[in-house]
Coordinates of C-alpha atoms and ligand atoms in Angstrom, one line a residue:
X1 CA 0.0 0.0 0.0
X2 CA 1.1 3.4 -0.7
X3 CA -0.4 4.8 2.2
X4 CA 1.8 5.8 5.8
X5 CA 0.7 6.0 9.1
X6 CA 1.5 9.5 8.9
X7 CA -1.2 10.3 6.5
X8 CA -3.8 8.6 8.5
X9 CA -3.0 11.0 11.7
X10 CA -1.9 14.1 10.1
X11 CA -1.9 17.2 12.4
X12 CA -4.9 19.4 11.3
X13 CA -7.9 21.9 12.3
X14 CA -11.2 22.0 13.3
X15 CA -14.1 21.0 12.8
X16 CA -13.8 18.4 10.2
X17 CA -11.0 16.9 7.8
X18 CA -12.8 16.5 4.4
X19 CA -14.6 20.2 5.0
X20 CA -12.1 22.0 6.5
X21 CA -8.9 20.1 6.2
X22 CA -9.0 18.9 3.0
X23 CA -10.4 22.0 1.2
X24 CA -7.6 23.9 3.1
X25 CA -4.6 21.3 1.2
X26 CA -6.6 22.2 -1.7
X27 CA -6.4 25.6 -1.9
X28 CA -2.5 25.6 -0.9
X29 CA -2.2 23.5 -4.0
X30 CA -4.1 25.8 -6.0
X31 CA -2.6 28.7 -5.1
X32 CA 1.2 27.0 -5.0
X33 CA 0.2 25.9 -8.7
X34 CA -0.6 29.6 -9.3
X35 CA 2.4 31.1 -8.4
X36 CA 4.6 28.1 -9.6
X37 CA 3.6 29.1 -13.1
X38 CA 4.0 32.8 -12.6
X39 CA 0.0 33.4 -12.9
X40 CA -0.3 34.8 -9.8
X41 CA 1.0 38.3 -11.5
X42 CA -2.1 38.8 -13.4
X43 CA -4.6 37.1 -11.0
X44 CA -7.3 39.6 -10.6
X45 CA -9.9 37.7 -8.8
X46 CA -10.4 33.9 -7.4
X47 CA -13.6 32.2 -7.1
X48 CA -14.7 28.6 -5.6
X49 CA -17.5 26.8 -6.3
X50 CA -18.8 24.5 -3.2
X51 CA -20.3 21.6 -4.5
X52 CA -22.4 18.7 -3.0
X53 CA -21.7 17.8 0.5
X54 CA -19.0 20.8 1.0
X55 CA -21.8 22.9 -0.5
X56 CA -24.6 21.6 1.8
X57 CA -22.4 21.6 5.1
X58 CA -19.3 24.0 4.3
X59 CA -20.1 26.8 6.3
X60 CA -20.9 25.1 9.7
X61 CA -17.4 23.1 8.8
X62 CA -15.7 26.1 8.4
X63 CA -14.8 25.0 4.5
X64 CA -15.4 29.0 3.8
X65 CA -12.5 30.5 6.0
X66 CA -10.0 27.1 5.6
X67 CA -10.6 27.8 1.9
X68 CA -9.5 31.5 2.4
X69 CA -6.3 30.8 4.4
X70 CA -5.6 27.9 2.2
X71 CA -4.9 30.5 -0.6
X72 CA -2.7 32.4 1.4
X73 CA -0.4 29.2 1.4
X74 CA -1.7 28.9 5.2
X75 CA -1.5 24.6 5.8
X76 CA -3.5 23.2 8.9
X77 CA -0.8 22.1 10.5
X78 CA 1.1 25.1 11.3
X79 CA -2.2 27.8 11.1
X80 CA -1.6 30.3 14.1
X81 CA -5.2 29.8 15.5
X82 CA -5.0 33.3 17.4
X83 CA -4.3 35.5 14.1
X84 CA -7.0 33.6 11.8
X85 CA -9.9 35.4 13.2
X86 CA -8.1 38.5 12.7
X87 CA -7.1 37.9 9.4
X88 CA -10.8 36.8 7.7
X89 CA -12.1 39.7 9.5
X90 CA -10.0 41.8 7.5
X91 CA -10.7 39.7 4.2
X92 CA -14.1 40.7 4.8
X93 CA -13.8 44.0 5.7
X94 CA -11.7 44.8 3.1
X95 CA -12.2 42.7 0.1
X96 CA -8.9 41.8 -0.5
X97 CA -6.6 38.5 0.1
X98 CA -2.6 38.5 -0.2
X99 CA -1.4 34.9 -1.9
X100 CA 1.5 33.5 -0.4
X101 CA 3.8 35.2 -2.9
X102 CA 2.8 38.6 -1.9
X103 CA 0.1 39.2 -4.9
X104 CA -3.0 40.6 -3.6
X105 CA -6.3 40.3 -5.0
X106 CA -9.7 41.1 -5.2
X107 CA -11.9 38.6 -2.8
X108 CA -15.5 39.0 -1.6
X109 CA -16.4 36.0 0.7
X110 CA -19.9 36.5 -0.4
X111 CA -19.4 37.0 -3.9
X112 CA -16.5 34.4 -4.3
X113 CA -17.2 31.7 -2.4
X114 CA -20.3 30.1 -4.1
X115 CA -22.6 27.2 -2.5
X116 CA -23.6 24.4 -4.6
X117 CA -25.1 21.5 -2.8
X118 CA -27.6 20.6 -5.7
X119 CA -24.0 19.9 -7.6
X120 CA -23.1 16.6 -7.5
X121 CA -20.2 15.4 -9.3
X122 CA -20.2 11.8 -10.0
X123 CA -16.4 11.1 -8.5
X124 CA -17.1 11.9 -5.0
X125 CA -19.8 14.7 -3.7
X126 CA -17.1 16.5 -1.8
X127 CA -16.0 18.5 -5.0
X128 CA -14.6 21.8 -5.2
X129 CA -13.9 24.2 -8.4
X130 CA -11.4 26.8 -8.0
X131 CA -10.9 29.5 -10.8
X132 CA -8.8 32.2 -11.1
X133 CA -9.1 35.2 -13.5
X134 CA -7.3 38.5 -14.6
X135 CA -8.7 41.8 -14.7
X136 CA -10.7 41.0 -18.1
X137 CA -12.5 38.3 -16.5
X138 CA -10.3 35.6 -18.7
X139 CA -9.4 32.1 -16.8
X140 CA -6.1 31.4 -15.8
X141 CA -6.3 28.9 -14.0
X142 CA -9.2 26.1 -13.4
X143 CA -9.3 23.5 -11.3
X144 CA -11.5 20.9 -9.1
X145 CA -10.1 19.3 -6.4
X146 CA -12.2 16.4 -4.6
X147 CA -11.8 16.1 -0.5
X148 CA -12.5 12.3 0.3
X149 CA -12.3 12.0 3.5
X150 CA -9.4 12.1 6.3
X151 CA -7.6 15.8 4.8
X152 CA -6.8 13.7 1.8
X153 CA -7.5 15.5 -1.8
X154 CA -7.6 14.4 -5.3
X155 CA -7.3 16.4 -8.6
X156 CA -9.4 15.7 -11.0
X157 CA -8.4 15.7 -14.9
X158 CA -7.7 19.0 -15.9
X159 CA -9.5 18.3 -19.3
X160 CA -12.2 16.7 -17.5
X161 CA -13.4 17.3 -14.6
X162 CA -15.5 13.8 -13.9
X163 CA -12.5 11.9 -14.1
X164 CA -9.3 11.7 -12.1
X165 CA -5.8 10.8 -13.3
X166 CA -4.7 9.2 -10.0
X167 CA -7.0 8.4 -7.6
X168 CA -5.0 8.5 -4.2
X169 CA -2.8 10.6 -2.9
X170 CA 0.5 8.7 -3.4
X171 CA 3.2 9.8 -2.3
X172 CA 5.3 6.9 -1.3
X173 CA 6.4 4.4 -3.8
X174 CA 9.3 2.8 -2.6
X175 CA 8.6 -0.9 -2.1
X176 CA 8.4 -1.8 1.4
X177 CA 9.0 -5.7 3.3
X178 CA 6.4 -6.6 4.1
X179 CA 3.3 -5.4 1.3
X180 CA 0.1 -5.4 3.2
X181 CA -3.3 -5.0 1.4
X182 CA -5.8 -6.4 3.4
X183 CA -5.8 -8.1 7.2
X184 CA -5.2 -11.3 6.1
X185 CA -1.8 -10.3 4.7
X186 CA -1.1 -8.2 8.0
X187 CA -1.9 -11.7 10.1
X188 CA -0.2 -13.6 7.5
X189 CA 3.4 -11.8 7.9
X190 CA 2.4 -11.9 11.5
X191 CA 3.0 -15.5 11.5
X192 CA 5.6 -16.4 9.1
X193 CA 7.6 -13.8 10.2
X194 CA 6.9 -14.3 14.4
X195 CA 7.0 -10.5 14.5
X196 CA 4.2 -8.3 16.2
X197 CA 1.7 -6.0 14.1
X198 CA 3.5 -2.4 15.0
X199 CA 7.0 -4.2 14.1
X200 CA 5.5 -5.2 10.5
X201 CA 3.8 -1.5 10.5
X202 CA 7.1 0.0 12.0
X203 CA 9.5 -2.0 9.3
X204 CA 7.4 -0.9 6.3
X205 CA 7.5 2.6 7.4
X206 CA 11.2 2.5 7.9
X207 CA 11.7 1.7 4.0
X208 CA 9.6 5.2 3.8
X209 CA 11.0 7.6 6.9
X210 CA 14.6 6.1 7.2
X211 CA 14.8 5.3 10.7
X212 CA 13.5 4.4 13.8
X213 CA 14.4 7.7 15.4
X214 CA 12.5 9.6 13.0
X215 CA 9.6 7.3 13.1
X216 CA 9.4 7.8 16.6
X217 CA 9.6 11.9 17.0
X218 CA 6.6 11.8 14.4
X219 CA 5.2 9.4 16.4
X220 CA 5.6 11.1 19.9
X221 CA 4.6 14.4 18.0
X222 CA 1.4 13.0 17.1
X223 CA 0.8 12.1 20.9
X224 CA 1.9 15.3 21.8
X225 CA -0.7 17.1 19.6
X226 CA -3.9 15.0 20.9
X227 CA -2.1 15.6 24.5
X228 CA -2.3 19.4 24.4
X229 CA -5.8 19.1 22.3
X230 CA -7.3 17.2 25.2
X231 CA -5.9 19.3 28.0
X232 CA -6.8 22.6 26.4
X233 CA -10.6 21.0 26.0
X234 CA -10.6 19.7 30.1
X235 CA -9.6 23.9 31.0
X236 CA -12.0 25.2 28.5
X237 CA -15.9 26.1 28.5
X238 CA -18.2 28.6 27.3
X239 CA -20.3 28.1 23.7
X240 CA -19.3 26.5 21.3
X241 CA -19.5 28.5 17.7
X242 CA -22.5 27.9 15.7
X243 CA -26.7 28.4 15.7
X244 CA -26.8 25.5 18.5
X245 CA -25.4 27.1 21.3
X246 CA -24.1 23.9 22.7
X247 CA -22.5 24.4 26.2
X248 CA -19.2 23.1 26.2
X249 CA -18.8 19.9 28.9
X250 CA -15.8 18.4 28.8
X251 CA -14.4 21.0 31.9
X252 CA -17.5 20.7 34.1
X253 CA -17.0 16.8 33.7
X254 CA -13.4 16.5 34.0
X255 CA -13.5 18.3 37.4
X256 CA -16.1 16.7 39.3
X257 CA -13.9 13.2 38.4
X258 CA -11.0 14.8 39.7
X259 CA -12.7 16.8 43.0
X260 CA -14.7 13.3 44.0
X261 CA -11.3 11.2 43.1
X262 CA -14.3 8.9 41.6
X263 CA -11.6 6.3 40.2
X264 CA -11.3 5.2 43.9
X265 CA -15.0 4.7 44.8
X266 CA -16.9 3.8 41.7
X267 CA -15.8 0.9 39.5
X268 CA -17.6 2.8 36.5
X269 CA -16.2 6.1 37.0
X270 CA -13.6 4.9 34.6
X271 CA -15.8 5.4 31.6
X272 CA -16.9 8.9 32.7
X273 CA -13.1 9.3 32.2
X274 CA -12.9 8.2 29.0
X275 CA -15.7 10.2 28.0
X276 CA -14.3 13.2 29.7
X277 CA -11.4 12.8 27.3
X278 CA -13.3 12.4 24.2
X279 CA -15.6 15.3 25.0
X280 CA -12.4 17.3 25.7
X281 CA -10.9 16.6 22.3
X282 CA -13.9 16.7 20.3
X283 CA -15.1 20.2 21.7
X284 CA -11.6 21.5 20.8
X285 CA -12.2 20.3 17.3
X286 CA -16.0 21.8 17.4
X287 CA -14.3 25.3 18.1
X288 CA -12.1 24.9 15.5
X289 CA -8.8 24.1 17.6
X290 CA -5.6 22.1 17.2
X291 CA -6.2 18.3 16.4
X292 CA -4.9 14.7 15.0
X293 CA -7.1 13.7 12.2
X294 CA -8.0 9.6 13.7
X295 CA -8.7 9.0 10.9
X296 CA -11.0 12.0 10.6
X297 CA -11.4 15.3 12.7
X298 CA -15.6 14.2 13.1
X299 CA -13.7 11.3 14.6
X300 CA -10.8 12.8 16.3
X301 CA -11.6 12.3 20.1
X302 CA -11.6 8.2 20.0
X303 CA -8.3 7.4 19.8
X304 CA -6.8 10.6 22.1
X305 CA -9.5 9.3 24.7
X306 CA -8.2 6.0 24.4
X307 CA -4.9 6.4 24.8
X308 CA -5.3 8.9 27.9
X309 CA -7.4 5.4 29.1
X310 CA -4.7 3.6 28.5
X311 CA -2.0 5.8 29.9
X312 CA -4.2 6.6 33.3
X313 CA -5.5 3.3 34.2
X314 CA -2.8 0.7 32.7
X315 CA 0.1 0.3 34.9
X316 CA 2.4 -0.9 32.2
X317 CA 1.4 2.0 30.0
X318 CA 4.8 4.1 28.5
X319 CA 5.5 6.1 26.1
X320 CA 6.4 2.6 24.0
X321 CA 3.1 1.4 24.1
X322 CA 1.9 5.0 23.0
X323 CA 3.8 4.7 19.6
X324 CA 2.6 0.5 19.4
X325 CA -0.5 1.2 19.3
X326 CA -0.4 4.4 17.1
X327 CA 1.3 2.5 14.7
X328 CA -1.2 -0.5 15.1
X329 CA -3.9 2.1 14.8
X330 CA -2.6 3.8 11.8
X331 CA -2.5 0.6 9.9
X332 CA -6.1 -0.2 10.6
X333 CA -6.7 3.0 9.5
X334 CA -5.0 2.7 6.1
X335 CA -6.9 -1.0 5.0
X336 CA -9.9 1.2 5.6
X337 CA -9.0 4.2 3.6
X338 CA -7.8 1.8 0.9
X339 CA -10.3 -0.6 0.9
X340 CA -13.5 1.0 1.7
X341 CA -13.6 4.6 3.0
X342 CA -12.8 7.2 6.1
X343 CA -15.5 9.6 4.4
X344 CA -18.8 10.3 6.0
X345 CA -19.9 12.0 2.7
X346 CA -19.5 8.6 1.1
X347 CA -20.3 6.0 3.6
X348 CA -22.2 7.7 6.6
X349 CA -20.6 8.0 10.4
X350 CA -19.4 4.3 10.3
X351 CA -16.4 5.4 8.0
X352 CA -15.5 8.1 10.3
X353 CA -16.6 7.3 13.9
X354 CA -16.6 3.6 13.4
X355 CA -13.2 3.6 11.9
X356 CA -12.4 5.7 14.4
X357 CA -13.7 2.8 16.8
X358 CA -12.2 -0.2 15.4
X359 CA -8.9 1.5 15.1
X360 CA -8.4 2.4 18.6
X361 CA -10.2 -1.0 19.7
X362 CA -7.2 -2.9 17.8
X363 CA -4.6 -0.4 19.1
X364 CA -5.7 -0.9 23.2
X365 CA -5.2 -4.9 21.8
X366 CA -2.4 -4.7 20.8
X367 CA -0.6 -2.3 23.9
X368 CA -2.8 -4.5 26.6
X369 CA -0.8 -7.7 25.3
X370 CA -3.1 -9.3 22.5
X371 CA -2.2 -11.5 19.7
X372 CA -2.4 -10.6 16.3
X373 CA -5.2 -12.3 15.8
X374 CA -6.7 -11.0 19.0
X375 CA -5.7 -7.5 17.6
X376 CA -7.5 -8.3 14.2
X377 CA -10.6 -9.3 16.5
X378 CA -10.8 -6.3 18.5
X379 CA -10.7 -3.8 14.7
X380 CA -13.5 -6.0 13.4
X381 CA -15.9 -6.3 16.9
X382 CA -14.9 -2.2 16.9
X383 CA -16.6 -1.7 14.0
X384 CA -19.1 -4.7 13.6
X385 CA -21.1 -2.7 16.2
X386 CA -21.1 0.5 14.2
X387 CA -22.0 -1.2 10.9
X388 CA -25.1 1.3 8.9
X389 CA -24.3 4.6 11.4
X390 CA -25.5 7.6 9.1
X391 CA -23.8 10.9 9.5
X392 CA -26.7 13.6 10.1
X393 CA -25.3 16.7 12.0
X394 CA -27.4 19.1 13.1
X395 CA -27.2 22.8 12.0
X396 CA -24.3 21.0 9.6
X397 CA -22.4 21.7 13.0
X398 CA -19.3 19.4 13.8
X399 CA -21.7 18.9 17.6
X400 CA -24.7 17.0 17.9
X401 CA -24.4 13.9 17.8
X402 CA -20.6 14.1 17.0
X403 CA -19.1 14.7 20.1
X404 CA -21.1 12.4 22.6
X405 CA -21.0 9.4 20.0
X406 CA -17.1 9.9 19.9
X407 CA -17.5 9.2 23.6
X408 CA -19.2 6.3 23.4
X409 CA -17.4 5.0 20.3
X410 CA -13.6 5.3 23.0
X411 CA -16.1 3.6 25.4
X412 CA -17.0 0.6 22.9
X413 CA -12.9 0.2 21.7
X414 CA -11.8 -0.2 25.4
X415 CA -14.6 -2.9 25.7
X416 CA -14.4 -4.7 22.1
X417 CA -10.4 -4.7 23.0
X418 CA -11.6 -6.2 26.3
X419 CA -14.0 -9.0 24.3
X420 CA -11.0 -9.7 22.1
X421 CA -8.9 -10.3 25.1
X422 CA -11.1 -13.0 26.4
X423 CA -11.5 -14.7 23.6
X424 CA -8.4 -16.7 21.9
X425 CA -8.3 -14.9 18.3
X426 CA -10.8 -17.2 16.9
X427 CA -13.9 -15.4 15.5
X428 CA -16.6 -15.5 12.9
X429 CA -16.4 -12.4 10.9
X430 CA -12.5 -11.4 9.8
X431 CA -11.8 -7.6 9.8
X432 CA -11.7 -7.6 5.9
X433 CA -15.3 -9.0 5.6
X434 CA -16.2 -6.2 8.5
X435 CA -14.4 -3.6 6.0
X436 CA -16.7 -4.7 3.2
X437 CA -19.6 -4.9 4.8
X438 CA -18.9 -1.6 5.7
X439 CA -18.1 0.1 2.5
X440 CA -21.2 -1.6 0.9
X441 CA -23.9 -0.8 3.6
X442 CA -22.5 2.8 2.8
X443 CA -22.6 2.6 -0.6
X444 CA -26.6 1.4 -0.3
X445 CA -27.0 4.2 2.3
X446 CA -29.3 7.1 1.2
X447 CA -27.5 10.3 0.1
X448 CA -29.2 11.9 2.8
X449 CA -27.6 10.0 5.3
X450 CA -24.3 10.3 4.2
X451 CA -22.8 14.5 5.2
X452 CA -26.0 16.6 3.7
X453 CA -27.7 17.7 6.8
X454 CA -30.9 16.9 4.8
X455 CA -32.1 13.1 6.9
X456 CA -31.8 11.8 10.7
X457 CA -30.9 13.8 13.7
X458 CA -30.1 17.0 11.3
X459 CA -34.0 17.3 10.7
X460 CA -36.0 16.2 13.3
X461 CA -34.0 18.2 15.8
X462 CA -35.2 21.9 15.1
X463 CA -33.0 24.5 15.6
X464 CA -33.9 27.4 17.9
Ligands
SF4_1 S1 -22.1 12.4 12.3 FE1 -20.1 11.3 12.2 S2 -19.3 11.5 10.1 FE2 -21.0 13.0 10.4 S3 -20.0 14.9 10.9 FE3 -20.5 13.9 12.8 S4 -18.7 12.7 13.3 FE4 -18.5 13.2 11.2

């Protein structure tokens, strides 16, 4: 597979990867494209049309003001989140936007960013056009770009726009050990080779990232990222953005655990802990803040709440088993993305908070002492139990249900990791027929089910 780790959990911002994220990359590319062939000098005026999904849900995603700093060369990971507000403020004061090679142009946010949900192009429904033109109106540039899920981004054919002349993101190509393209091969190198999953995982990213060191500061960066996201969601509360007005929770619960030491006196307290986490990380990502993409930022408090599980209640827990079972994650992840799909716009909620789910279920496997096959078991019962979950958020907000079913989703990996445990690694279903299963329910899911804000919970909760 062509696929690393590292662009499973890629550091991004909120509220979701394939509206916010992935529109951003887009735009950088765009607007790198622009300059790279010296366009940039005549660019008068750029305009993006929203289509489908992105159209439907982009401006309670944020896709609006990720697009706009995406064409100032501005990439998720290293956005400053203090300055942005300041910065789109002045955009739409002033009408104007400065490219990353100094050029400014003419931009209206209400003139140039145009919503087209009835749009749906037949690749993929998260599609975005972007065009640029000089003073006389002439294109210079035209391009759509299609967001499918996790931050990643395709380009479509330049000469036509239906088709697309690679349809991944690859970026890696150098053979690695130990080629994995389903479960069966991961298991299957597993035994013949007597080595664990994250050593397979670890030895085929080595061909990629050279050595262990390095694999392990991205690694340990990655960590450090869900780490702060968490923390900064346990101190904050307030509102969260949006016509909801959902109350922030995360601080409220993660204080009353702490003041009533509840992990002493109440055997369940240790799931209000886990959803304390989840809440934290996934209210950080509802206010647009720092996260990891897991695979997805809809999906982005599972794994952080697991792994702050993991680290408070497991006494064996180190920083080794942090980078295990991120790298035993991460390669859930990528037989998902390669094999079905990590897009709620294409497959409903299972792809994103169901991945999420059976990723973090295999990665607690693993780090709690599981076999491979035990591992394998734990991915498929994580999403087994999330099989036909539609993605309807209300107000197309990033909120309701997404942050209390990340909660329960952390909750359901530490117990599916727990029912893999006490089996022996024998089971019924295999994580590959889970994977299809999954990718076909979504593909016979309704389109209003899948990102629209037009079915479930996004219309027969009314918005006051
Ligand atoms: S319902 Fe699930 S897939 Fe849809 S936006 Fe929320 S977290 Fe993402």
């Amino acid at each position: 597979m062509s696929v690393s780790v590292f662009d499973i959990f890629r550091v991004g911002i909120g509220p979701s990867s394939s509206h916010t994220v992935g529109p951003m990359r887009a735009a950088v590319r765009f607007s790198k494209e622009l300059i790279a062939k010296g366009l940039d000098k005549d660019t008068h005026r750029i305009w993006v049309d929203l289509m489908g999904s992105l159209g439907a849900t982009g401006i309670g995603h944020a896709t609006d003001t990720a697009f706009q700093l995406g064409l100032m060369g501005i990439l998720p990971a290293n956005v400053d989140l203090d300055a942005a507000p300041g910065i789109l403020e002045g955009i739409k004061k002033n009408h104007k936007l400065t490219l990353a090679s100094g050029k400014t142009i003419d931009f209206d946010p209400s003139r140039d960013i145009i919503l087209s949900p009835e749009k749906i192009a037949i690749y993929h429904t998260n599609a975005m056009h972007i065009i640029a033109q000089d003073a006389d109106g002439k294109v210079l540039l035209s391009r759509r770009y299609y967001s499918v899920g996790g931050g990643f981004i395709v380009e479509s054919d330049p000469n036509d726009f239906d088709k697309v002349s690679e349809a991944k993101e690859t970026v890696h190509t150098k053979p690695q050990p130990y080629p994995v393209t389903t479960a069966a091969d991961l298991i299957g190198w597993c035994e013949k080779t007597g080595l664990s999953i994250p050593e397979i995982v670890r030895a085929n990213e080595r061909v990629w990232w050279e050595t262990d060191e390095k694999i392990n500061e991205q690694l340990d960066y990655l960590w450090s990222v869900m780490k702060d996201c968490v923390a900064r969601g346990l101190k904050h509360e307030g509102i969260m953005p949006g016509p909801l007005k959902v109350k922030r929770r995360a601080k409220q619960m993660y204080e009353r655990l702490d003041f009533e030491n509840r992990s002493l006196n109440d055997p369940l307290a240790v799931l209000d802990w886990v959803n304390a986490f989840a809440f934290a990380a996934n209210e950080e990502n509802a206010c647009g803040g720092r996260v990891v993409t897991a695979p997805t930022n809809g999906a982005a408090g599972v794994i952080p709440a697991v792994l702050h599980y993991y680290m408070k209640f497991i006494d064996s827990a180190d920083i080794q088993g942090v980078r295990d079972f991120l790298l035993t994650a991460g390669q859930i992840g990528i037989l998902y993305k390669e094999n079905a799909s990590i897009s709620g716009a294409e497959v409903g909620c299972q792809g994103e908070v169901g991945v999420a789910c059976s990723m973090a279920a295999g990665g607690l496997a693993q780090v709690l002492g599981a076999t491979p096959q035990q591992v394998e078991n734990a991915a498929e019962i994580g999403m087994e139990h999330n099989l036909g979950m539609t993605c309807d958020p209300v107000a197309g907000q990033v909120q309701i249900p997404c942050i209390e079913r990340n909660a329960v989703a952390a909750v359901k990996a530490v117990n599916a990791a727990r029912l893999a445990l006490l089996g022996d690694g024998h089971h019924y279903v295999s994580l590959d027929q889970v994977i299809l299963t999954m990718l076909k329910t979504g593909l016979d899911m309704q389109m209003q089910y899948k990102e629209t804000s037009r079915g479930g919970l996004a219309v027969t909760v009314v918005e006051c």
